[in-house]
Amino acid sequence: MLTTLMDGLLCCLTGKSANVVVPIETSEPADGYEFVEVKPGRVLRVRHVIPEREVEEEPSGPGGSVHCKRKITVYRNGQLLIENLGDAVRQELLHAPNGEAEPNCTVEVELGDPPSNPTPNPDPKVDKTGSVVGTGGSGARGAATAPAPTLGLAPDLTQQLRKRRRKPKRTVVIDSERKITSCKGTHADVALFFVHGVGGSLDIWGSQLDFFFRLGYEVIAPDLAGHGASLAPQIAAAYTFYALAEDMRAIFKRYARKRNILIGHSYGVSFCTFLAHEYPDQVHKVVMINGGGPTALEPSLCSIFNLPTCVLHCLSPCLSWSFLKAGFAHQGAKEKQLLKDNNAFNVSSFVLRAMMSGQYWPEGDEVYHAEITVPILLVHGMYDKFVPVEEDQRMAEILLLAFLKIINEGSHMVMMECPESVNTLLHEFFLWEPDSPPKSKPRPEITAKRPETAKTPTASNGGATSESQAKNK
C-alpha cells in the first residue's frame, strides 16, 4: 500500500504514468502465443491455436435457414417500431402448431414511452434451465403493440398509437435469408474468436480456450491494447472505441475462416457487435456474455475514472477490491486466485482511465443492433452488479434471433466462476441449427373435370401470432 502511494505521488510530481504495461516474454511459444503488429508501432499479443485433427468437411445437408424481412422505423418522438414482414424469425415461431410453414405475419414492437393505461406486460419467465428466449415482444422498458384483434387493444387506442408515430425520422428495411448450420470442431472452415473487456486479458478465457481446443476448434484470443502482454501506448486516443475496433478488425481479417463465431465479454461484446455488423457473410454466430445494451456507448461525466491518473493509481487497491466484490458472486480465496492467475484487472491507471473515457460509440444504438441478422446467444450471470439482467432482456427483444441464458450461480466473470456451465452452453449453441421447414405434400385433384386448385393454409388466428401464444409453444 505504501509503495502504491509513493508511486502515485511520483506520478503527480513527474507527470509520467506509473505502472506502464509492456509486453512480457512468453515462456511457452509452442502454445500458440503470437505478437501481431496491427498498425506500425501497435502490437497485440494473440493466442492462436490450430489443433492437430483429421479435417472433416461440412456435410452437404440442407441445414436450416432463417428468412429475415424487417422494417425498422424511428420516429421523431424517440419511439422505435420493428415490423417483422417476412417469415417468423424466432426459433419457436418457425413452424405453426400443425407443423406447416407459418404464413407471413407482422409483429410490431414499440420501444418508448408506453401509452396511458397500457396493456399489462408480464415479466419474462425463466424456466428451470435459467433460459429466457426473446420473441420480439417487450420487457420492462417497452410496450408491445400489435393488431387490435391480437392483443385486444381498443380501436381508438390503436388509432392514437398510430397518430403518435405519424412522422418517421428514419426507416430501415432488411430483406435477407441466412443459412445456419452446425459448427463442429472438425470443420476446417470454423474459427472461434474470444474478446475480453476492460481490465481483462486473453487469460480470462483459459477454461474456454482449453476446452474448445481439445474439441478440435481453432481458437483466437487477442489482448486489447494496454492489456495483458500487448503494448500500452501512452496516448489517450489509442484507447477510443474506434481505435480498438480497428484493432479487432485487423485481427479478424488476419485469422478469419469461412464461418466465424465471435465470443465477447462485457466491453468486448461491442467489438463483436461491430464485426457482426460489418461482416455479416463471414460471422456465423455471436455469443454475448454480460454485455448489456443495446444503447449507444457514452462515457459517464461523473465517473471516478475521470480523476487524474495519479489519484487513480493511489486508489488502485480499492478499485481492485471493488472489482472483486462486484465481479464475482463470492469473494473468497478461490476468486482472488482466479484474478491473479488470469491476469485480470491488472492494467495501468492510465490505460484504465483512457479505456473508460474512450467508450464513445453513438452509432451502436438500438437500430444498429436490430439490423444484425446473426444468431446470438446471450449469457448473463444472475449476480452481475455491473450489468443488470434487464439490459440483456432488452437486447434479446431488439435482436432478430437471440436466446438469453441465465446462470444463477454466476456474476460478471461468469466464464471464470462457472466454466463448465458456460462451456456447455457455448458448445450447444455452436452445434445448433434451425429445423428445416417440412415439405408440403401435393394436394390431390378434387374431380377429373374441375381444374386443380390449391388452398392457402392459414393460421388459427388469421395469420397473426400473439406474444403469449409464441411463448407457450
Coordinates of C-alpha atoms in Angstrom, one line a residue:
M1 CA 0.0 0.0 0.0
L2 CA 2.8 2.4 0.9
T3 CA 4.5 1.6 -2.4
T4 CA 1.3 2.4 -4.3
L5 CA 1.0 5.8 -2.6
M6 CA 4.7 6.6 -3.3
D7 CA 4.2 5.7 -7.0
G8 CA 1.1 7.8 -7.2
L9 CA 2.9 10.8 -5.6
L10 CA 5.8 10.3 -8.1
C11 CA 3.3 10.2 -10.9
C12 CA 1.9 13.6 -9.8
L13 CA 5.3 15.2 -9.5
T14 CA 6.8 14.0 -12.7
G15 CA 3.7 13.9 -14.9
K16 CA 4.5 10.4 -16.0
S17 CA 2.2 7.5 -15.8
A18 CA 3.1 4.8 -13.3
N19 CA 2.6 1.1 -13.8
V20 CA 3.1 1.0 -17.5
V21 CA 2.2 -2.3 -19.1
V22 CA 4.8 -3.6 -21.5
P23 CA 4.9 -6.9 -23.4
I24 CA 6.1 -9.9 -21.5
E25 CA 8.3 -12.7 -22.8
T26 CA 6.2 -15.7 -23.2
S27 CA 7.8 -18.9 -21.9
E28 CA 5.6 -21.2 -23.9
P29 CA 5.9 -20.2 -27.6
A30 CA 4.6 -23.6 -28.6
D31 CA 1.2 -22.9 -27.0
G32 CA 0.3 -20.5 -29.9
Y33 CA 1.2 -17.1 -28.5
E34 CA 2.0 -14.6 -31.2
F35 CA 2.7 -10.8 -31.3
V36 CA 0.8 -9.2 -34.2
E37 CA 1.5 -5.6 -35.4
V38 CA -1.9 -4.4 -36.3
K39 CA -0.5 -0.9 -37.1
P40 CA 3.0 0.5 -37.2
G41 CA 4.1 0.5 -33.5
R42 CA 0.9 -1.0 -32.3
V43 CA 1.5 -4.6 -31.2
L44 CA -1.1 -7.0 -29.7
R45 CA -0.5 -10.4 -28.1
V46 CA -2.7 -13.1 -29.7
R47 CA -3.2 -16.7 -28.7
H48 CA -3.9 -18.6 -31.9
V49 CA -4.1 -22.4 -31.7
I50 CA -4.9 -24.8 -34.6
P51 CA -5.4 -28.3 -33.2
E52 CA -4.0 -31.4 -34.9
R53 CA -7.1 -33.0 -36.3
E54 CA -8.4 -35.0 -39.1
V55 CA -10.2 -32.4 -41.1
E56 CA -13.8 -33.1 -41.8
E57 CA -15.6 -31.1 -44.4
E58 CA -19.1 -29.9 -43.6
P59 CA -21.8 -32.4 -44.7
S60 CA -23.7 -31.3 -47.8
G61 CA -27.0 -31.5 -46.0
P62 CA -29.6 -28.7 -46.3
G63 CA -29.1 -27.3 -42.9
G64 CA -31.5 -24.7 -41.6
S65 CA -32.3 -21.2 -42.9
V66 CA -34.0 -18.1 -41.5
H67 CA -35.7 -15.6 -43.7
C68 CA -35.3 -12.0 -42.4
K69 CA -37.6 -9.3 -43.6
R70 CA -37.9 -6.4 -41.2
K71 CA -38.9 -2.8 -41.3
I72 CA -37.4 -0.6 -38.6
T73 CA -38.8 2.8 -38.2
V74 CA -37.5 5.6 -35.9
Y75 CA -40.0 8.4 -35.1
R76 CA -39.2 11.9 -34.1
N77 CA -40.7 11.4 -30.6
G78 CA -37.9 8.8 -29.9
Q79 CA -40.1 5.7 -30.5
L80 CA -38.7 2.7 -32.3
L81 CA -41.0 0.4 -34.2
I82 CA -39.9 -3.0 -35.5
E83 CA -42.1 -4.8 -38.0
N84 CA -41.4 -8.4 -39.0
L85 CA -42.8 -8.5 -42.5
G86 CA -41.5 -11.9 -43.6
D87 CA -41.4 -15.3 -42.1
A88 CA -41.4 -15.6 -38.4
V89 CA -37.8 -15.1 -37.2
R90 CA -37.6 -16.7 -33.8
Q91 CA -36.9 -20.4 -33.5
E92 CA -40.1 -21.2 -31.7
L93 CA -42.1 -19.3 -34.4
L94 CA -40.6 -21.0 -37.4
H95 CA -43.4 -23.5 -37.7
A96 CA -47.1 -23.3 -36.9
P97 CA -48.6 -25.7 -34.3
N98 CA -49.9 -28.0 -37.1
G99 CA -46.4 -28.4 -38.5
E100 CA -47.0 -26.5 -41.6
A101 CA -45.0 -23.4 -42.6
E102 CA -46.2 -20.3 -40.9
P103 CA -47.5 -17.7 -43.3
N104 CA -46.1 -14.2 -43.4
C105 CA -47.2 -12.2 -40.4
T106 CA -46.5 -8.8 -38.9
V107 CA -45.3 -8.4 -35.3
E108 CA -44.8 -4.9 -34.1
V109 CA -42.6 -3.9 -31.2
E110 CA -42.8 -0.4 -29.9
L111 CA -40.0 0.7 -27.6
G112 CA -40.6 4.0 -26.0
D113 CA -43.0 5.7 -23.6
P114 CA -46.0 3.4 -23.2
P115 CA -49.4 4.9 -23.6
S116 CA -51.7 5.7 -20.7
N117 CA -53.2 2.6 -19.1
P118 CA -51.4 0.2 -21.4
T119 CA -52.0 -3.5 -21.6
P120 CA -50.0 -5.0 -18.8
N121 CA -47.0 -7.0 -19.9
P122 CA -45.9 -9.9 -17.8
D123 CA -42.3 -10.2 -16.8
P124 CA -40.2 -12.6 -18.8
K125 CA -40.4 -16.1 -17.4
V126 CA -37.3 -18.1 -16.6
D127 CA -37.6 -21.8 -16.9
K128 CA -35.8 -24.4 -14.8
T129 CA -32.7 -24.2 -17.0
G130 CA -32.5 -20.5 -16.5
S131 CA -33.3 -19.5 -20.1
V132 CA -35.3 -16.7 -21.5
V133 CA -35.9 -16.7 -25.2
G134 CA -36.7 -13.4 -26.9
T135 CA -39.8 -13.4 -29.1
G136 CA -39.9 -9.9 -30.4
G137 CA -42.1 -8.8 -27.5
S138 CA -41.3 -6.2 -24.9
G139 CA -39.8 -6.3 -21.5
A140 CA -39.6 -4.0 -18.5
R141 CA -38.6 -1.0 -20.7
G142 CA -41.1 -1.2 -23.5
A143 CA -44.7 -1.7 -24.5
A144 CA -45.8 -4.2 -27.1
T145 CA -48.4 -3.2 -29.7
A146 CA -49.9 -5.4 -32.4
P147 CA -53.1 -5.5 -34.5
A148 CA -56.1 -4.9 -32.3
P149 CA -57.6 -8.5 -32.6
T150 CA -54.3 -10.0 -31.3
L151 CA -53.8 -8.2 -28.0
G152 CA -57.3 -6.9 -27.5
L153 CA -56.5 -3.2 -27.8
A154 CA -59.4 -0.9 -28.4
P155 CA -59.6 0.6 -31.9
D156 CA -59.4 4.2 -30.6
L157 CA -56.3 3.3 -28.6
T158 CA -54.7 1.8 -31.7
Q159 CA -55.5 4.9 -33.7
Q160 CA -53.9 7.1 -31.0
L161 CA -50.7 5.0 -31.2
R162 CA -50.7 5.3 -35.0
K163 CA -51.2 9.1 -34.7
R164 CA -48.3 9.5 -32.3
R165 CA -46.0 7.8 -34.8
R166 CA -47.1 9.8 -37.9
K167 CA -43.7 11.5 -38.5
P168 CA -41.0 8.9 -39.1
K169 CA -37.4 10.2 -38.8
R170 CA -35.6 7.1 -40.3
T171 CA -36.7 3.9 -41.9
V172 CA -34.6 0.8 -42.5
V173 CA -35.7 -2.2 -44.5
I174 CA -33.9 -5.6 -44.2
D175 CA -34.6 -8.5 -46.5
S176 CA -32.2 -11.4 -46.4
E177 CA -32.0 -15.1 -45.9
R178 CA -29.3 -16.8 -43.8
K179 CA -28.2 -20.4 -43.8
I180 CA -27.4 -21.6 -40.3
T181 CA -25.5 -24.8 -39.9
S182 CA -23.9 -26.7 -37.1
C183 CA -20.3 -25.8 -36.4
K184 CA -18.2 -28.8 -35.3
G185 CA -14.6 -28.7 -34.2
T186 CA -13.6 -30.9 -37.0
H187 CA -14.9 -28.5 -39.6
A188 CA -11.9 -26.8 -41.3
D189 CA -13.8 -23.6 -42.0
V190 CA -14.7 -22.7 -38.4
A191 CA -12.8 -20.4 -36.1
L192 CA -13.7 -19.1 -32.7
F193 CA -12.7 -15.5 -31.6
F194 CA -12.7 -14.5 -27.9
V195 CA -12.6 -10.8 -27.0
H196 CA -12.3 -9.7 -23.4
G197 CA -13.4 -6.4 -21.8
V198 CA -11.9 -3.6 -19.8
G199 CA -9.2 -4.7 -17.3
G200 CA -9.1 -8.2 -18.6
S201 CA -6.8 -10.2 -20.8
L202 CA -6.9 -13.3 -23.1
D203 CA -6.1 -15.3 -20.0
I204 CA -9.6 -14.9 -18.6
W205 CA -10.7 -17.3 -21.4
G206 CA -8.3 -20.0 -20.2
S207 CA -11.0 -22.6 -19.5
Q208 CA -12.8 -21.9 -22.7
L209 CA -9.7 -21.9 -24.9
D210 CA -8.5 -25.2 -23.5
F211 CA -12.0 -26.8 -23.7
F212 CA -12.7 -26.0 -27.3
F213 CA -9.1 -26.6 -28.4
R214 CA -9.5 -30.2 -27.1
L215 CA -12.7 -30.5 -29.1
G216 CA -10.8 -29.6 -32.3
Y217 CA -11.7 -26.0 -32.7
E218 CA -9.3 -23.3 -34.0
V219 CA -9.3 -20.6 -31.3
I220 CA -8.1 -17.0 -31.5
A221 CA -7.9 -14.7 -28.4
P222 CA -6.2 -11.2 -28.5
D223 CA -5.1 -8.9 -25.7
L224 CA -6.6 -5.4 -26.2
A225 CA -4.1 -2.6 -26.4
G226 CA -2.7 -1.9 -22.9
H227 CA -3.9 -5.2 -21.6
G228 CA -2.2 -8.4 -20.8
A229 CA 1.1 -8.5 -22.8
S230 CA 0.1 -6.1 -25.6
L231 CA 1.8 -2.7 -26.0
A232 CA 0.4 0.2 -24.0
P233 CA 0.7 3.4 -25.9
Q234 CA 0.9 6.5 -23.7
I235 CA -1.7 8.5 -25.6
A236 CA -5.4 8.5 -24.8
A237 CA -6.5 8.4 -28.4
A238 CA -5.1 4.9 -28.7
Y239 CA -7.9 3.6 -26.4
T240 CA -11.0 5.0 -28.1
F241 CA -13.7 2.6 -29.2
Y242 CA -12.8 3.2 -32.9
A243 CA -9.1 2.6 -32.3
L244 CA -9.8 -0.7 -30.5
A245 CA -12.4 -1.7 -33.1
E246 CA -9.9 -1.3 -35.9
D247 CA -7.5 -3.5 -34.0
M248 CA -10.2 -6.2 -33.8
R249 CA -10.9 -5.7 -37.4
A250 CA -7.3 -6.3 -38.3
I251 CA -7.2 -9.5 -36.1
F252 CA -10.4 -10.7 -37.6
K253 CA -9.2 -10.2 -41.2
R254 CA -5.9 -12.0 -40.4
Y255 CA -7.4 -15.1 -38.9
A256 CA -10.9 -15.3 -40.3
R257 CA -12.2 -18.5 -41.9
K258 CA -15.4 -19.1 -43.9
R259 CA -17.5 -19.4 -40.8
N260 CA -16.5 -17.5 -37.7
I261 CA -18.0 -17.4 -34.2
L262 CA -17.4 -14.3 -32.0
I263 CA -17.5 -14.6 -28.2
G264 CA -17.3 -11.3 -26.3
H265 CA -17.4 -10.4 -22.6
S266 CA -18.6 -7.0 -21.2
Y267 CA -17.0 -4.2 -23.3
G268 CA -15.7 -6.9 -25.7
V269 CA -19.3 -7.5 -26.8
S270 CA -19.4 -4.1 -28.5
F271 CA -16.5 -5.2 -30.7
C272 CA -18.2 -8.4 -31.6
T273 CA -21.3 -6.5 -32.5
F274 CA -19.2 -4.2 -34.7
L275 CA -17.7 -7.1 -36.6
A276 CA -21.0 -8.9 -37.0
H277 CA -22.5 -5.7 -38.5
E278 CA -19.5 -5.1 -40.7
Y279 CA -19.0 -8.7 -41.9
P280 CA -22.4 -10.4 -41.9
D281 CA -21.4 -13.0 -44.5
Q282 CA -18.3 -14.2 -42.5
V283 CA -19.7 -14.0 -39.0
H284 CA -21.8 -17.2 -38.4
K285 CA -22.9 -16.8 -34.8
V286 CA -22.2 -14.5 -31.9
V287 CA -22.1 -15.0 -28.1
M288 CA -22.5 -12.0 -25.8
I289 CA -21.6 -12.6 -22.1
N290 CA -22.8 -9.9 -19.7
G291 CA -22.7 -7.3 -22.5
G292 CA -25.8 -5.3 -21.7
G293 CA -27.1 -2.7 -24.1
P294 CA -28.4 -2.1 -26.7
T295 CA -27.9 1.5 -26.0
A296 CA -25.1 3.6 -27.7
L297 CA -21.9 3.9 -25.7
E298 CA -21.2 7.1 -23.9
P299 CA -18.7 7.7 -21.1
S300 CA -20.1 9.0 -17.8
L301 CA -19.1 12.5 -16.8
C302 CA -19.4 11.8 -13.1
S303 CA -17.3 8.6 -13.1
I304 CA -14.5 8.0 -10.7
F305 CA -12.3 7.3 -13.7
N306 CA -12.3 11.0 -14.6
L307 CA -9.9 11.6 -11.7
P308 CA -6.3 12.3 -12.5
T309 CA -4.2 9.2 -13.3
C310 CA -2.0 9.6 -10.2
V311 CA -5.1 9.7 -8.0
L312 CA -6.4 6.5 -9.7
H313 CA -3.1 4.9 -9.1
C314 CA -3.3 5.6 -5.4
L315 CA -6.8 4.2 -5.3
S316 CA -5.9 1.1 -7.3
P317 CA -6.1 -1.3 -4.3
C318 CA -9.6 0.0 -3.6
L319 CA -10.6 -0.4 -7.2
S320 CA -9.2 -4.0 -7.3
W321 CA -11.2 -4.8 -4.2
S322 CA -14.4 -3.2 -5.6
F323 CA -13.9 -5.2 -8.9
L324 CA -13.5 -8.4 -6.9
K325 CA -16.7 -7.7 -4.9
A326 CA -18.8 -6.7 -7.9
G327 CA -17.4 -9.1 -10.5
F328 CA -17.8 -12.3 -8.5
A329 CA -20.8 -13.8 -6.7
H330 CA -18.4 -14.9 -3.9
Q331 CA -15.2 -13.2 -2.7
G332 CA -13.1 -16.0 -1.3
A333 CA -9.6 -17.2 -1.8
K334 CA -10.6 -19.0 -4.9
E335 CA -11.8 -15.8 -6.6
K336 CA -8.7 -13.9 -5.6
Q337 CA -6.6 -16.6 -7.1
L338 CA -8.6 -16.5 -10.3
L339 CA -7.9 -12.8 -10.7
K340 CA -4.2 -13.4 -10.1
D341 CA -3.8 -16.4 -12.3
N342 CA -5.8 -15.0 -15.2
N343 CA -4.1 -11.6 -15.1
A344 CA -7.5 -9.8 -14.8
F345 CA -7.8 -6.2 -13.7
N346 CA -4.0 -5.8 -13.9
V347 CA -3.7 -2.7 -16.1
S348 CA -2.1 0.7 -15.6
S349 CA -4.1 3.5 -14.2
F350 CA -3.6 5.5 -17.4
V351 CA -4.9 2.7 -19.6
L352 CA -7.9 2.2 -17.3
R353 CA -8.8 5.9 -17.3
A354 CA -8.3 6.1 -21.1
M355 CA -10.4 3.0 -21.7
M356 CA -13.3 4.2 -19.6
S357 CA -13.2 7.7 -21.2
G358 CA -13.0 6.3 -24.7
Q359 CA -16.2 4.3 -24.6
Y360 CA -18.0 6.6 -27.1
W361 CA -19.9 4.9 -29.9
P362 CA -23.1 6.8 -30.9
E363 CA -23.7 4.5 -33.9
G364 CA -24.2 1.5 -31.7
D365 CA -27.8 2.3 -30.9
E366 CA -31.0 0.1 -31.0
V367 CA -31.4 0.4 -34.7
Y368 CA -27.8 -0.7 -35.2
H369 CA -28.4 -3.8 -33.2
A370 CA -31.8 -4.5 -34.8
E371 CA -30.1 -4.7 -38.2
I372 CA -27.9 -7.6 -37.2
T373 CA -29.1 -10.9 -38.7
V374 CA -26.7 -13.2 -37.0
P375 CA -27.9 -15.8 -34.4
I376 CA -26.9 -14.6 -31.0
L377 CA -26.6 -16.3 -27.6
L378 CA -26.9 -14.0 -24.6
V379 CA -25.3 -15.4 -21.4
H380 CA -25.9 -13.5 -18.1
G381 CA -24.8 -14.1 -14.6
M382 CA -27.6 -13.5 -12.2
Y383 CA -25.5 -11.8 -9.6
D384 CA -23.8 -9.4 -12.0
K385 CA -23.6 -6.0 -10.3
F386 CA -22.2 -4.2 -13.4
V387 CA -24.8 -5.2 -15.9
P388 CA -28.4 -5.7 -14.8
V389 CA -30.4 -8.5 -16.3
E390 CA -33.0 -6.1 -17.7
E391 CA -30.4 -4.9 -20.2
D392 CA -29.8 -8.3 -21.6
Q393 CA -33.6 -8.8 -21.7
R394 CA -33.9 -5.6 -23.7
M395 CA -31.1 -6.8 -26.0
A396 CA -33.0 -10.1 -26.6
E397 CA -36.0 -8.1 -27.7
I398 CA -34.2 -5.9 -30.2
L399 CA -32.0 -8.6 -31.8
L400 CA -33.5 -10.6 -34.7
L401 CA -32.6 -14.1 -33.5
A402 CA -31.4 -14.1 -29.8
F403 CA -31.5 -16.6 -27.0
L404 CA -31.0 -15.5 -23.4
K405 CA -29.5 -18.0 -20.9
I406 CA -29.2 -17.0 -17.3
I407 CA -26.7 -18.8 -15.0
N408 CA -28.0 -18.5 -11.4
E409 CA -24.6 -19.2 -9.8
G410 CA -22.6 -16.7 -11.8
S411 CA -21.8 -13.0 -11.8
H412 CA -20.0 -10.6 -14.1
M413 CA -17.0 -13.0 -14.5
V414 CA -19.3 -16.0 -15.1
M415 CA -16.9 -17.7 -17.5
M416 CA -14.3 -17.9 -14.7
E417 CA -16.8 -18.8 -12.0
C418 CA -18.8 -21.4 -13.8
P419 CA -16.6 -22.6 -16.7
E420 CA -18.4 -25.9 -17.1
S421 CA -21.8 -24.3 -17.5
V422 CA -20.6 -21.7 -19.9
N423 CA -18.7 -24.2 -22.0
T424 CA -21.7 -26.4 -22.3
L425 CA -24.0 -23.5 -23.3
L426 CA -21.5 -22.3 -25.9
H427 CA -20.9 -25.8 -27.4
E428 CA -24.7 -26.4 -27.7
F429 CA -25.1 -23.1 -29.4
F430 CA -22.2 -23.9 -31.8
L431 CA -23.9 -27.1 -32.8
W432 CA -27.4 -25.6 -33.0
E433 CA -29.2 -25.2 -36.3
P434 CA -32.8 -24.4 -37.0
D435 CA -35.1 -27.1 -38.3
S436 CA -35.7 -27.2 -42.0
P437 CA -39.4 -26.4 -42.9
P438 CA -41.2 -29.6 -43.9
K439 CA -42.0 -30.1 -47.5
S440 CA -45.7 -29.6 -48.3
K441 CA -47.4 -32.6 -49.7
P442 CA -49.1 -32.2 -53.1
R443 CA -52.9 -31.9 -52.8
P444 CA -55.0 -34.4 -54.9
E445 CA -57.4 -33.2 -57.5
I446 CA -61.0 -32.8 -56.4
T447 CA -62.6 -34.2 -59.6
A448 CA -61.3 -35.1 -63.0
K449 CA -63.4 -32.4 -64.7
R450 CA -62.5 -29.5 -62.5
P451 CA -59.1 -27.8 -62.7
E452 CA -56.6 -28.4 -59.9
T453 CA -56.9 -25.9 -57.1
A454 CA -54.8 -25.2 -54.1
K455 CA -55.9 -23.7 -50.9
T456 CA -53.6 -21.4 -48.9
P457 CA -53.1 -22.6 -45.4
T458 CA -53.9 -20.1 -42.7
A459 CA -53.0 -19.9 -39.0
S460 CA -55.7 -20.4 -36.4
N461 CA -55.8 -16.7 -35.5
G462 CA -55.9 -15.3 -39.0
G463 CA -52.2 -15.1 -39.7
A464 CA -51.1 -13.2 -36.6
T465 CA -49.4 -14.9 -33.7
S466 CA -49.7 -13.2 -30.3
E467 CA -46.8 -12.9 -27.9
S468 CA -48.4 -15.2 -25.3
Q469 CA -49.0 -17.9 -27.8
A470 CA -45.4 -17.7 -29.0
K471 CA -44.1 -18.2 -25.5
N472 CA -46.3 -21.2 -24.9
K473 CA -45.0 -23.1 -28.0

